[in-house]
Short mmCIF file of N, CA and C in Angstrom, two decimals:
data_model
loop_
_atom_site.label_atom_id
_atom_site.label_comp_id
_atom_site.label_asym_id
_atom_site.label_seq_id
_atom_site.Cartn_x
_atom_site.Cartn_y
_atom_site.Cartn_z
N MET V 1 -16.57 -2.85 -13.51
CA MET V 1 -15.57 -3.15 -12.51
C MET V 1 -15.26 -4.63 -12.54
N LYS V 2 -13.98 -5.00 -12.42
CA LYS V 2 -13.59 -6.39 -12.38
C LYS V 2 -14.01 -6.98 -11.04
N ASP V 3 -14.38 -8.27 -11.07
CA ASP V 3 -14.71 -8.94 -9.82
C ASP V 3 -13.45 -9.27 -9.03
N MET V 4 -12.40 -9.73 -9.70
CA MET V 4 -11.14 -10.09 -9.05
C MET V 4 -10.00 -9.38 -9.76
N PRO V 5 -9.05 -8.85 -9.00
CA PRO V 5 -7.91 -8.22 -9.66
C PRO V 5 -7.08 -9.27 -10.40
N THR V 6 -6.46 -8.86 -11.50
CA THR V 6 -5.57 -9.73 -12.25
C THR V 6 -4.25 -9.79 -11.50
N ARG V 7 -3.80 -10.97 -11.21
CA ARG V 7 -2.56 -11.16 -10.45
C ARG V 7 -1.39 -11.44 -11.37
N LEU V 8 -0.21 -11.02 -10.94
CA LEU V 8 1.01 -11.23 -11.68
C LEU V 8 2.08 -11.64 -10.67
N ASP V 9 2.75 -12.79 -10.88
CA ASP V 9 3.77 -13.20 -9.92
C ASP V 9 5.08 -12.46 -10.19
N ALA V 10 6.05 -12.65 -9.29
CA ALA V 10 7.32 -11.92 -9.38
C ALA V 10 8.05 -12.24 -10.69
N ALA V 11 8.06 -13.51 -11.09
CA ALA V 11 8.75 -13.87 -12.33
C ALA V 11 8.07 -13.21 -13.54
N GLY V 12 6.74 -13.18 -13.54
CA GLY V 12 6.02 -12.55 -14.64
C GLY V 12 6.28 -11.05 -14.70
N LEU V 13 6.36 -10.42 -13.54
CA LEU V 13 6.64 -8.98 -13.52
C LEU V 13 8.06 -8.72 -14.01
N ARG V 14 9.02 -9.53 -13.59
CA ARG V 14 10.40 -9.33 -14.06
C ARG V 14 10.47 -9.45 -15.58
N ALA V 15 9.75 -10.40 -16.14
CA ALA V 15 9.75 -10.57 -17.60
C ALA V 15 9.13 -9.35 -18.27
N ARG V 16 8.04 -8.82 -17.72
CA ARG V 16 7.40 -7.63 -18.30
C ARG V 16 8.31 -6.40 -18.20
N LEU V 17 9.04 -6.28 -17.09
CA LEU V 17 9.93 -5.13 -16.92
C LEU V 17 11.09 -5.18 -17.91
N ASP V 18 11.49 -6.38 -18.31
CA ASP V 18 12.57 -6.52 -19.29
C ASP V 18 12.07 -6.42 -20.72
N GLY V 19 10.74 -6.36 -20.91
CA GLY V 19 10.16 -6.32 -22.24
C GLY V 19 10.22 -4.93 -22.86
N PRO V 20 9.73 -4.81 -24.10
CA PRO V 20 9.80 -3.54 -24.82
C PRO V 20 8.88 -2.45 -24.26
N ARG V 21 7.79 -2.85 -23.62
CA ARG V 21 6.85 -1.87 -23.05
C ARG V 21 6.60 -2.21 -21.58
N PRO V 22 7.54 -1.85 -20.70
CA PRO V 22 7.38 -2.21 -19.29
C PRO V 22 6.19 -1.49 -18.66
N PRO V 23 5.53 -2.13 -17.71
CA PRO V 23 4.39 -1.49 -17.06
C PRO V 23 4.83 -0.40 -16.10
N ARG V 24 3.89 0.46 -15.75
CA ARG V 24 4.11 1.48 -14.72
C ARG V 24 3.89 0.79 -13.38
N LEU V 25 4.82 0.94 -12.45
CA LEU V 25 4.72 0.32 -11.13
C LEU V 25 4.28 1.35 -10.10
N LEU V 26 3.13 1.11 -9.47
CA LEU V 26 2.63 1.99 -8.42
C LEU V 26 2.66 1.24 -7.10
N ASP V 27 3.44 1.72 -6.16
CA ASP V 27 3.57 1.12 -4.84
C ASP V 27 2.64 1.88 -3.90
N VAL V 28 1.63 1.20 -3.37
CA VAL V 28 0.59 1.87 -2.57
C VAL V 28 0.88 1.86 -1.08
N ARG V 29 2.08 1.45 -0.69
CA ARG V 29 2.44 1.46 0.73
C ARG V 29 2.71 2.89 1.19
N THR V 30 2.92 3.06 2.49
CA THR V 30 3.23 4.38 3.02
C THR V 30 4.61 4.81 2.53
N PRO V 31 4.89 6.12 2.50
CA PRO V 31 6.21 6.57 2.09
C PRO V 31 7.34 5.99 2.94
N GLY V 32 7.09 5.77 4.24
CA GLY V 32 8.11 5.16 5.09
C GLY V 32 8.43 3.75 4.66
N GLU V 33 7.40 2.95 4.37
CA GLU V 33 7.61 1.58 3.90
C GLU V 33 8.32 1.60 2.54
N PHE V 34 7.88 2.50 1.67
CA PHE V 34 8.46 2.62 0.33
C PHE V 34 9.94 2.97 0.41
N ALA V 35 10.29 3.93 1.27
CA ALA V 35 11.69 4.35 1.39
C ALA V 35 12.57 3.21 1.89
N ALA V 36 12.04 2.39 2.79
CA ALA V 36 12.83 1.30 3.35
C ALA V 36 13.20 0.27 2.29
N ALA V 37 12.28 -0.04 1.37
CA ALA V 37 12.56 -1.00 0.29
C ALA V 37 11.48 -0.88 -0.77
N HIS V 38 11.91 -0.71 -2.02
CA HIS V 38 10.95 -0.65 -3.13
C HIS V 38 11.60 -1.17 -4.41
N ILE V 39 10.74 -1.56 -5.34
CA ILE V 39 11.20 -2.06 -6.62
C ILE V 39 11.75 -0.89 -7.44
N PRO V 40 12.95 -1.03 -8.00
CA PRO V 40 13.49 0.07 -8.81
C PRO V 40 12.52 0.47 -9.93
N GLY V 41 12.36 1.77 -10.10
CA GLY V 41 11.46 2.28 -11.14
C GLY V 41 10.02 2.44 -10.70
N SER V 42 9.70 2.10 -9.45
CA SER V 42 8.32 2.23 -8.99
C SER V 42 8.04 3.63 -8.47
N TYR V 43 6.76 3.99 -8.50
CA TYR V 43 6.28 5.27 -8.01
C TYR V 43 5.53 5.02 -6.71
N ASN V 44 5.74 5.86 -5.72
CA ASN V 44 5.01 5.73 -4.47
C ASN V 44 3.73 6.55 -4.53
N VAL V 45 2.59 5.87 -4.49
CA VAL V 45 1.27 6.50 -4.47
C VAL V 45 0.50 5.85 -3.32
N PRO V 46 0.63 6.38 -2.09
CA PRO V 46 -0.02 5.75 -0.95
C PRO V 46 -1.51 5.50 -1.20
N LEU V 47 -2.00 4.39 -0.66
CA LEU V 47 -3.37 3.95 -0.93
C LEU V 47 -4.40 5.03 -0.62
N ASP V 48 -4.24 5.76 0.47
CA ASP V 48 -5.24 6.79 0.79
C ASP V 48 -5.27 7.89 -0.27
N LEU V 49 -4.11 8.29 -0.80
CA LEU V 49 -4.07 9.29 -1.86
C LEU V 49 -4.60 8.72 -3.17
N LEU V 50 -4.29 7.47 -3.44
CA LEU V 50 -4.79 6.84 -4.66
C LEU V 50 -6.32 6.83 -4.65
N ARG V 51 -6.90 6.45 -3.52
CA ARG V 51 -8.37 6.42 -3.42
C ARG V 51 -8.96 7.82 -3.59
N GLU V 52 -8.37 8.79 -2.92
CA GLU V 52 -8.90 10.16 -2.93
C GLU V 52 -8.77 10.82 -4.30
N HIS V 53 -7.69 10.53 -5.02
CA HIS V 53 -7.41 11.21 -6.29
C HIS V 53 -7.39 10.24 -7.47
N ARG V 54 -8.14 9.16 -7.40
CA ARG V 54 -8.09 8.13 -8.43
C ARG V 54 -8.47 8.63 -9.81
N ASP V 55 -9.47 9.49 -9.91
CA ASP V 55 -9.87 10.01 -11.22
C ASP V 55 -8.74 10.81 -11.85
N GLU V 56 -8.11 11.66 -11.06
CA GLU V 56 -7.00 12.48 -11.55
C GLU V 56 -5.80 11.60 -11.93
N LEU V 57 -5.50 10.59 -11.12
CA LEU V 57 -4.38 9.70 -11.40
C LEU V 57 -4.61 8.89 -12.68
N CYS V 58 -5.86 8.48 -12.91
CA CYS V 58 -6.17 7.68 -14.10
C CYS V 58 -5.81 8.42 -15.39
N ARG V 59 -5.88 9.75 -15.37
CA ARG V 59 -5.54 10.52 -16.57
C ARG V 59 -4.06 10.40 -16.93
N HIS V 60 -3.23 9.98 -15.97
CA HIS V 60 -1.78 9.85 -16.19
C HIS V 60 -1.35 8.40 -16.36
N LEU V 61 -2.30 7.48 -16.41
CA LEU V 61 -1.97 6.05 -16.46
C LEU V 61 -2.57 5.42 -17.71
N ASP V 62 -1.90 5.58 -18.85
CA ASP V 62 -2.43 5.02 -20.08
C ASP V 62 -1.78 3.69 -20.45
N GLU V 63 -0.65 3.35 -19.84
CA GLU V 63 -0.02 2.06 -20.09
C GLU V 63 -0.45 1.06 -19.02
N GLU V 64 0.04 -0.18 -19.15
CA GLU V 64 -0.27 -1.20 -18.14
C GLU V 64 0.28 -0.74 -16.79
N VAL V 65 -0.48 -0.97 -15.74
CA VAL V 65 -0.11 -0.57 -14.39
C VAL V 65 -0.07 -1.82 -13.50
N VAL V 66 1.01 -1.94 -12.72
CA VAL V 66 1.10 -3.01 -11.73
C VAL V 66 1.14 -2.35 -10.37
N LEU V 67 0.20 -2.74 -9.51
CA LEU V 67 0.10 -2.21 -8.16
C LEU V 67 0.84 -3.12 -7.19
N ILE V 68 1.55 -2.50 -6.24
CA ILE V 68 2.43 -3.22 -5.33
C ILE V 68 2.17 -2.76 -3.91
N CYS V 69 2.20 -3.70 -2.98
CA CYS V 69 2.19 -3.37 -1.55
C CYS V 69 3.04 -4.42 -0.84
N ARG V 70 2.87 -4.58 0.44
CA ARG V 70 3.66 -5.56 1.18
C ARG V 70 3.31 -6.98 0.80
N SER V 71 2.01 -7.30 0.78
CA SER V 71 1.58 -8.69 0.56
C SER V 71 0.58 -8.86 -0.58
N GLY V 72 0.04 -7.78 -1.10
CA GLY V 72 -0.94 -7.84 -2.18
C GLY V 72 -2.32 -7.36 -1.78
N VAL V 73 -2.59 -7.24 -0.48
CA VAL V 73 -3.92 -6.85 -0.02
C VAL V 73 -4.22 -5.40 -0.36
N ARG V 74 -3.36 -4.47 0.05
CA ARG V 74 -3.60 -3.05 -0.24
C ARG V 74 -3.57 -2.79 -1.73
N ALA V 75 -2.69 -3.49 -2.46
CA ALA V 75 -2.64 -3.33 -3.91
C ALA V 75 -3.97 -3.75 -4.53
N GLY V 76 -4.57 -4.81 -4.03
CA GLY V 76 -5.89 -5.24 -4.51
C GLY V 76 -6.95 -4.19 -4.26
N GLN V 77 -6.88 -3.52 -3.11
CA GLN V 77 -7.82 -2.43 -2.82
C GLN V 77 -7.58 -1.26 -3.76
N GLY V 78 -6.33 -0.98 -4.07
CA GLY V 78 -6.01 0.07 -5.03
C GLY V 78 -6.51 -0.26 -6.42
N GLU V 79 -6.38 -1.53 -6.81
CA GLU V 79 -6.86 -1.97 -8.12
C GLU V 79 -8.37 -1.76 -8.22
N GLN V 80 -9.07 -2.08 -7.15
CA GLN V 80 -10.52 -1.90 -7.15
C GLN V 80 -10.88 -0.41 -7.25
N ALA V 81 -10.17 0.44 -6.54
CA ALA V 81 -10.43 1.88 -6.61
C ALA V 81 -10.20 2.41 -8.01
N LEU V 82 -9.12 1.99 -8.66
CA LEU V 82 -8.84 2.45 -10.03
C LEU V 82 -9.85 1.89 -11.02
N ALA V 83 -10.30 0.65 -10.80
CA ALA V 83 -11.32 0.07 -11.67
C ALA V 83 -12.63 0.85 -11.56
N GLU V 84 -12.97 1.28 -10.35
CA GLU V 84 -14.19 2.09 -10.15
C GLU V 84 -14.09 3.43 -10.87
N ALA V 85 -12.85 3.90 -11.08
CA ALA V 85 -12.63 5.15 -11.80
C ALA V 85 -12.52 4.92 -13.31
N GLY V 86 -12.63 3.65 -13.74
CA GLY V 86 -12.63 3.35 -15.16
C GLY V 86 -11.34 2.78 -15.71
N LEU V 87 -10.30 2.64 -14.89
CA LEU V 87 -9.02 2.11 -15.37
C LEU V 87 -9.07 0.59 -15.36
N ARG V 88 -8.82 -0.02 -16.50
CA ARG V 88 -8.93 -1.48 -16.63
C ARG V 88 -7.59 -2.16 -16.90
N ASN V 89 -6.52 -1.41 -17.08
CA ASN V 89 -5.24 -1.99 -17.45
C ASN V 89 -4.33 -2.21 -16.23
N THR V 90 -4.91 -2.71 -15.14
CA THR V 90 -4.14 -2.88 -13.90
C THR V 90 -3.94 -4.35 -13.56
N ARG V 91 -2.85 -4.59 -12.89
CA ARG V 91 -2.53 -5.91 -12.33
C ARG V 91 -2.03 -5.68 -10.91
N VAL V 92 -2.02 -6.74 -10.13
CA VAL V 92 -1.53 -6.70 -8.76
C VAL V 92 -0.37 -7.68 -8.64
N LEU V 93 0.73 -7.25 -8.05
CA LEU V 93 1.85 -8.14 -7.81
C LEU V 93 1.45 -9.13 -6.72
N GLU V 94 1.28 -10.39 -7.11
CA GLU V 94 0.88 -11.45 -6.19
C GLU V 94 1.94 -11.60 -5.09
N GLY V 95 1.52 -11.48 -3.85
CA GLY V 95 2.44 -11.63 -2.73
C GLY V 95 3.24 -10.39 -2.41
N GLY V 96 3.10 -9.34 -3.22
CA GLY V 96 3.72 -8.05 -2.97
C GLY V 96 5.24 -8.07 -2.87
N ILE V 97 5.75 -7.10 -2.13
CA ILE V 97 7.20 -6.95 -1.93
C ILE V 97 7.78 -8.20 -1.28
N LEU V 98 7.01 -8.85 -0.41
CA LEU V 98 7.51 -10.06 0.23
C LEU V 98 7.85 -11.13 -0.81
N ALA V 99 6.96 -11.36 -1.77
CA ALA V 99 7.21 -12.35 -2.83
C ALA V 99 8.34 -11.89 -3.75
N TRP V 100 8.38 -10.60 -4.05
CA TRP V 100 9.43 -10.05 -4.91
C TRP V 100 10.81 -10.29 -4.28
N GLU V 101 10.91 -10.02 -2.99
CA GLU V 101 12.19 -10.21 -2.29
C GLU V 101 12.54 -11.69 -2.19
N THR V 102 11.55 -12.54 -1.92
CA THR V 102 11.78 -13.98 -1.85
C THR V 102 12.29 -14.53 -3.18
N ALA V 103 11.83 -13.95 -4.27
CA ALA V 103 12.27 -14.38 -5.61
C ALA V 103 13.68 -13.88 -5.95
N GLY V 104 14.27 -13.11 -5.05
CA GLY V 104 15.62 -12.60 -5.30
C GLY V 104 15.66 -11.45 -6.27
N ALA V 105 14.53 -10.80 -6.49
CA ALA V 105 14.46 -9.68 -7.41
C ALA V 105 15.05 -8.43 -6.74
N PRO V 106 15.51 -7.47 -7.55
CA PRO V 106 16.20 -6.30 -6.98
C PRO V 106 15.25 -5.36 -6.22
N LEU V 107 15.80 -4.78 -5.17
CA LEU V 107 15.08 -3.78 -4.38
C LEU V 107 16.01 -2.60 -4.11
N ASN V 108 15.47 -1.40 -4.16
CA ASN V 108 16.20 -0.21 -3.69
C ASN V 108 15.89 -0.06 -2.20
N ARG V 109 16.91 0.17 -1.41
CA ARG V 109 16.74 0.32 0.05
C ARG V 109 17.42 1.60 0.50
N ASP V 110 16.84 2.24 1.52
CA ASP V 110 17.47 3.45 2.05
C ASP V 110 18.36 3.15 3.25
N GLY V 111 18.44 1.88 3.65
CA GLY V 111 19.32 1.50 4.74
C GLY V 111 18.67 1.55 6.11
N ARG V 112 17.53 2.22 6.24
CA ARG V 112 16.85 2.29 7.53
C ARG V 112 15.82 1.17 7.62
N LYS V 113 15.78 0.53 8.75
CA LYS V 113 14.75 -0.47 8.98
C LYS V 113 13.50 0.25 9.47
N ARG V 114 12.38 -0.05 8.83
CA ARG V 114 11.09 0.51 9.25
C ARG V 114 10.11 -0.62 9.42
N TRP V 115 9.21 -0.43 10.33
CA TRP V 115 8.15 -1.41 10.53
C TRP V 115 7.08 -1.19 9.47
N ASP V 116 6.63 -2.28 8.86
CA ASP V 116 5.54 -2.16 7.90
C ASP V 116 4.25 -1.86 8.65
N LEU V 117 3.25 -1.42 7.93
CA LEU V 117 2.00 -0.98 8.53
C LEU V 117 1.30 -2.09 9.31
N GLU V 118 1.31 -3.30 8.80
CA GLU V 118 0.66 -4.41 9.48
C GLU V 118 1.29 -4.66 10.85
N ARG V 119 2.62 -4.56 10.93
CA ARG V 119 3.30 -4.75 12.21
C ARG V 119 2.95 -3.62 13.18
N GLN V 120 2.83 -2.41 12.68
CA GLN V 120 2.45 -1.29 13.53
C GLN V 120 1.04 -1.49 14.10
N VAL V 121 0.12 -2.00 13.28
CA VAL V 121 -1.24 -2.27 13.74
C VAL V 121 -1.22 -3.31 14.85
N ARG V 122 -0.45 -4.37 14.66
CA ARG V 122 -0.37 -5.41 15.70
C ARG V 122 0.17 -4.84 17.00
N LEU V 123 1.19 -3.97 16.92
CA LEU V 123 1.76 -3.36 18.13
C LEU V 123 0.73 -2.49 18.84
N VAL V 124 0.08 -1.61 18.11
CA VAL V 124 -0.88 -0.69 18.74
C VAL V 124 -2.08 -1.45 19.30
N ALA V 125 -2.66 -2.35 18.51
CA ALA V 125 -3.82 -3.11 18.98
C ALA V 125 -3.45 -3.97 20.19
N GLY V 126 -2.32 -4.65 20.12
CA GLY V 126 -1.89 -5.49 21.24
C GLY V 126 -1.63 -4.68 22.50
N THR V 127 -1.01 -3.52 22.36
CA THR V 127 -0.73 -2.67 23.52
C THR V 127 -2.02 -2.17 24.16
N ILE V 128 -2.96 -1.74 23.33
CA ILE V 128 -4.24 -1.26 23.87
C ILE V 128 -4.97 -2.38 24.61
N VAL V 129 -5.01 -3.57 24.03
CA VAL V 129 -5.67 -4.71 24.69
C VAL V 129 -4.97 -5.05 25.99
N LEU V 130 -3.64 -5.12 25.98
CA LEU V 130 -2.89 -5.45 27.19
C LEU V 130 -3.15 -4.43 28.30
N VAL V 131 -3.05 -3.15 27.97
CA VAL V 131 -3.28 -2.09 28.96
C VAL V 131 -4.73 -2.15 29.48
N ALA V 132 -5.68 -2.39 28.59
CA ALA V 132 -7.09 -2.45 29.01
C ALA V 132 -7.34 -3.64 29.93
N VAL V 133 -6.77 -4.79 29.61
CA VAL V 133 -6.99 -5.98 30.45
C VAL V 133 -6.32 -5.81 31.81
N VAL V 134 -5.06 -5.37 31.82
CA VAL V 134 -4.37 -5.16 33.09
C VAL V 134 -5.05 -4.05 33.89
N GLY V 135 -5.41 -2.97 33.23
CA GLY V 135 -6.06 -1.85 33.90
C GLY V 135 -7.45 -2.17 34.40
N SER V 136 -8.09 -3.19 33.82
CA SER V 136 -9.45 -3.54 34.25
C SER V 136 -9.47 -4.13 35.65
N ALA V 137 -8.30 -4.50 36.19
CA ALA V 137 -8.24 -4.95 37.58
C ALA V 137 -8.59 -3.79 38.51
N ALA V 138 -8.19 -2.58 38.14
CA ALA V 138 -8.49 -1.40 38.94
C ALA V 138 -9.77 -0.71 38.47
N LEU V 139 -9.97 -0.68 37.16
CA LEU V 139 -11.15 -0.05 36.57
C LEU V 139 -11.84 -1.08 35.68
N PRO V 140 -12.84 -1.80 36.22
CA PRO V 140 -13.46 -2.90 35.47
C PRO V 140 -14.01 -2.49 34.10
N GLY V 141 -14.38 -1.26 33.91
CA GLY V 141 -14.93 -0.82 32.64
C GLY V 141 -13.93 -0.84 31.50
N LEU V 142 -12.63 -0.88 31.81
CA LEU V 142 -11.60 -0.90 30.76
C LEU V 142 -11.65 -2.16 29.90
N LYS V 143 -12.27 -3.22 30.43
CA LYS V 143 -12.37 -4.45 29.63
C LYS V 143 -13.12 -4.20 28.33
N TRP V 144 -14.00 -3.20 28.31
CA TRP V 144 -14.77 -2.89 27.11
C TRP V 144 -13.90 -2.25 26.03
N VAL V 145 -12.81 -1.61 26.43
CA VAL V 145 -11.86 -1.08 25.45
C VAL V 145 -11.22 -2.25 24.70
N ALA V 146 -10.83 -3.30 25.45
CA ALA V 146 -10.26 -4.49 24.82
C ALA V 146 -11.29 -5.14 23.90
N ALA V 147 -12.54 -5.19 24.33
CA ALA V 147 -13.60 -5.78 23.51
C ALA V 147 -13.80 -4.96 22.23
N PHE V 148 -13.73 -3.64 22.34
CA PHE V 148 -13.87 -2.77 21.17
C PHE V 148 -12.75 -3.02 20.16
N ILE V 149 -11.52 -3.16 20.64
CA ILE V 149 -10.39 -3.43 19.75
C ILE V 149 -10.56 -4.80 19.10
N GLY V 150 -10.99 -5.78 19.87
CA GLY V 150 -11.25 -7.11 19.32
C GLY V 150 -12.31 -7.07 18.23
N ALA V 151 -13.39 -6.32 18.49
CA ALA V 151 -14.45 -6.18 17.48
C ALA V 151 -13.92 -5.49 16.22
N GLY V 152 -13.07 -4.48 16.42
CA GLY V 152 -12.48 -3.77 15.27
C GLY V 152 -11.59 -4.68 14.45
N LEU V 153 -10.81 -5.52 15.10
CA LEU V 153 -9.94 -6.45 14.38
C LEU V 153 -10.76 -7.51 13.64
N THR V 154 -11.84 -7.96 14.26
CA THR V 154 -12.73 -8.91 13.60
C THR V 154 -13.35 -8.29 12.35
N PHE V 155 -13.85 -7.06 12.48
CA PHE V 155 -14.42 -6.34 11.34
C PHE V 155 -13.38 -6.15 10.24
N ALA V 156 -12.15 -5.81 10.65
CA ALA V 156 -11.07 -5.61 9.67
C ALA V 156 -10.80 -6.90 8.89
N ALA V 157 -10.82 -8.03 9.58
CA ALA V 157 -10.57 -9.30 8.90
C ALA V 157 -11.72 -9.65 7.95
N LEU V 158 -12.96 -9.42 8.38
CA LEU V 158 -14.11 -9.76 7.56
C LEU V 158 -14.24 -8.88 6.32
N THR V 159 -13.88 -7.61 6.44
CA THR V 159 -14.03 -6.67 5.32
C THR V 159 -12.74 -6.45 4.55
N ASN V 160 -11.63 -7.00 5.04
CA ASN V 160 -10.33 -6.83 4.43
C ASN V 160 -9.93 -5.35 4.36
N THR V 161 -10.32 -4.61 5.39
CA THR V 161 -9.94 -3.21 5.54
C THR V 161 -9.40 -3.03 6.95
N CYS V 162 -8.78 -1.92 7.22
CA CYS V 162 -8.26 -1.70 8.57
C CYS V 162 -8.26 -0.21 8.89
N ALA V 163 -9.23 0.20 9.70
CA ALA V 163 -9.32 1.61 10.08
C ALA V 163 -8.09 2.04 10.87
N MET V 164 -7.59 1.17 11.75
CA MET V 164 -6.40 1.51 12.52
C MET V 164 -5.20 1.70 11.59
N GLY V 165 -5.07 0.85 10.59
CA GLY V 165 -3.99 0.99 9.62
C GLY V 165 -4.09 2.29 8.85
N MET V 166 -5.31 2.67 8.48
CA MET V 166 -5.49 3.94 7.75
C MET V 166 -5.11 5.12 8.63
N LEU V 167 -5.41 5.04 9.93
CA LEU V 167 -5.03 6.12 10.84
C LEU V 167 -3.51 6.16 11.05
N LEU V 168 -2.91 4.99 11.24
CA LEU V 168 -1.46 4.93 11.44
C LEU V 168 -0.70 5.41 10.20
N ALA V 169 -1.26 5.19 9.02
CA ALA V 169 -0.60 5.63 7.79
C ALA V 169 -0.46 7.14 7.72
N LYS V 170 -1.28 7.86 8.49
CA LYS V 170 -1.23 9.32 8.48
C LYS V 170 -0.20 9.90 9.46
N LEU V 171 0.40 9.06 10.29
CA LEU V 171 1.40 9.54 11.24
C LEU V 171 2.67 9.99 10.52
N PRO V 172 3.39 10.97 11.10
CA PRO V 172 4.62 11.47 10.46
C PRO V 172 5.64 10.35 10.17
N TYR V 173 5.70 9.35 11.01
CA TYR V 173 6.63 8.23 10.80
C TYR V 173 6.38 7.55 9.46
N ASN V 174 5.13 7.49 9.03
CA ASN V 174 4.75 6.81 7.80
C ASN V 174 4.62 7.76 6.61
N ARG V 175 4.79 9.02 6.82
CA ARG V 175 4.66 10.01 5.75
C ARG V 175 6.03 10.42 5.24
N GLY V 176 6.05 11.10 4.17
CA GLY V 176 7.29 11.61 3.61
C GLY V 176 6.98 12.77 2.70
N ALA V 177 8.03 13.40 2.22
CA ALA V 177 7.86 14.57 1.35
C ALA V 177 7.17 14.23 0.04
N SER V 178 7.29 12.97 -0.38
CA SER V 178 6.76 12.61 -1.70
C SER V 178 5.30 12.18 -1.66
N CYS V 179 4.62 12.39 -0.56
CA CYS V 179 3.27 11.86 -0.52
C CYS V 179 2.19 12.93 -0.66
N ASP V 180 2.46 13.95 -1.45
CA ASP V 180 1.41 14.90 -1.79
C ASP V 180 1.04 14.69 -3.26
N ILE V 181 -0.19 14.97 -3.59
CA ILE V 181 -0.72 14.64 -4.92
C ILE V 181 -0.01 15.43 -6.03
N GLN V 182 0.43 16.65 -5.76
CA GLN V 182 1.11 17.44 -6.80
C GLN V 182 2.43 16.77 -7.19
N THR V 183 3.19 16.30 -6.21
CA THR V 183 4.46 15.63 -6.50
C THR V 183 4.22 14.33 -7.26
N ILE V 184 3.24 13.57 -6.83
CA ILE V 184 2.93 12.30 -7.49
C ILE V 184 2.50 12.55 -8.93
N ARG V 185 1.60 13.51 -9.14
CA ARG V 185 1.12 13.83 -10.48
C ARG V 185 2.28 14.26 -11.39
N ALA V 186 3.17 15.09 -10.87
CA ALA V 186 4.31 15.56 -11.67
C ALA V 186 5.21 14.39 -12.05
N ARG V 187 5.43 13.47 -11.13
CA ARG V 187 6.28 12.32 -11.45
C ARG V 187 5.63 11.41 -12.48
N LEU V 188 4.32 11.22 -12.36
CA LEU V 188 3.63 10.37 -13.33
C LEU V 188 3.59 11.02 -14.71
N ALA V 189 3.50 12.34 -14.76
CA ALA V 189 3.44 13.05 -16.04
C ALA V 189 4.82 13.10 -16.72
N ASP V 190 5.88 12.99 -15.92
CA ASP V 190 7.23 13.02 -16.45
C ASP V 190 7.49 11.78 -17.28
N ASP V 191 8.17 11.96 -18.41
CA ASP V 191 8.47 10.81 -19.29
C ASP V 191 9.52 9.89 -18.69
N GLY V 192 10.40 10.43 -17.81
CA GLY V 192 11.45 9.61 -17.22
C GLY V 192 10.89 8.74 -16.10
N ARG V 193 11.61 7.71 -15.75
CA ARG V 193 11.22 6.81 -14.66
C ARG V 193 11.99 7.19 -13.40
N PRO V 194 11.36 7.07 -12.21
CA PRO V 194 12.06 7.40 -10.98
C PRO V 194 13.11 6.35 -10.64
N ALA V 195 13.97 6.71 -9.74
CA ALA V 195 15.00 5.77 -9.29
C ALA V 195 14.42 4.76 -8.33
#
């Protein structure tokens, strides 16, 4: 297993995509995030499915693979999961979709604005803390709910994981028809590239 994922900036990825053997692009964000904006030619393989089916997915990934997410964090986790399954030809888009867009690189958009997963986590965590603190005036024990959320956010920062994000990713808002393993496997096995 690699200690650190190999990073690739937006300019480097654009050059590779224009080359004779472009890499396979796997976007590990939720289907909702992917639909809102994604790099043309990328495949949506949500991080939870990638982790669960990494051995099966590795059988369909024989060329160079570049993993993409919003900022690079989830893509790094995906790279580690694939490395644990034996895949060594992976890179992570440094800065994710945010860096890609800042570089003026092309994006396919569905026209709908969607909140990314990190923003959803901030909304849910903040709302729970606010309600717990305000409610603790009437029910003093509610302050422990706010403390629990604070502890969870601290743990998430220290481990670079987010249980709340993983739960929110399973909501219908963040899911789509393309997020089942059979569809993903069929697309990866197909010789053509997705739109």
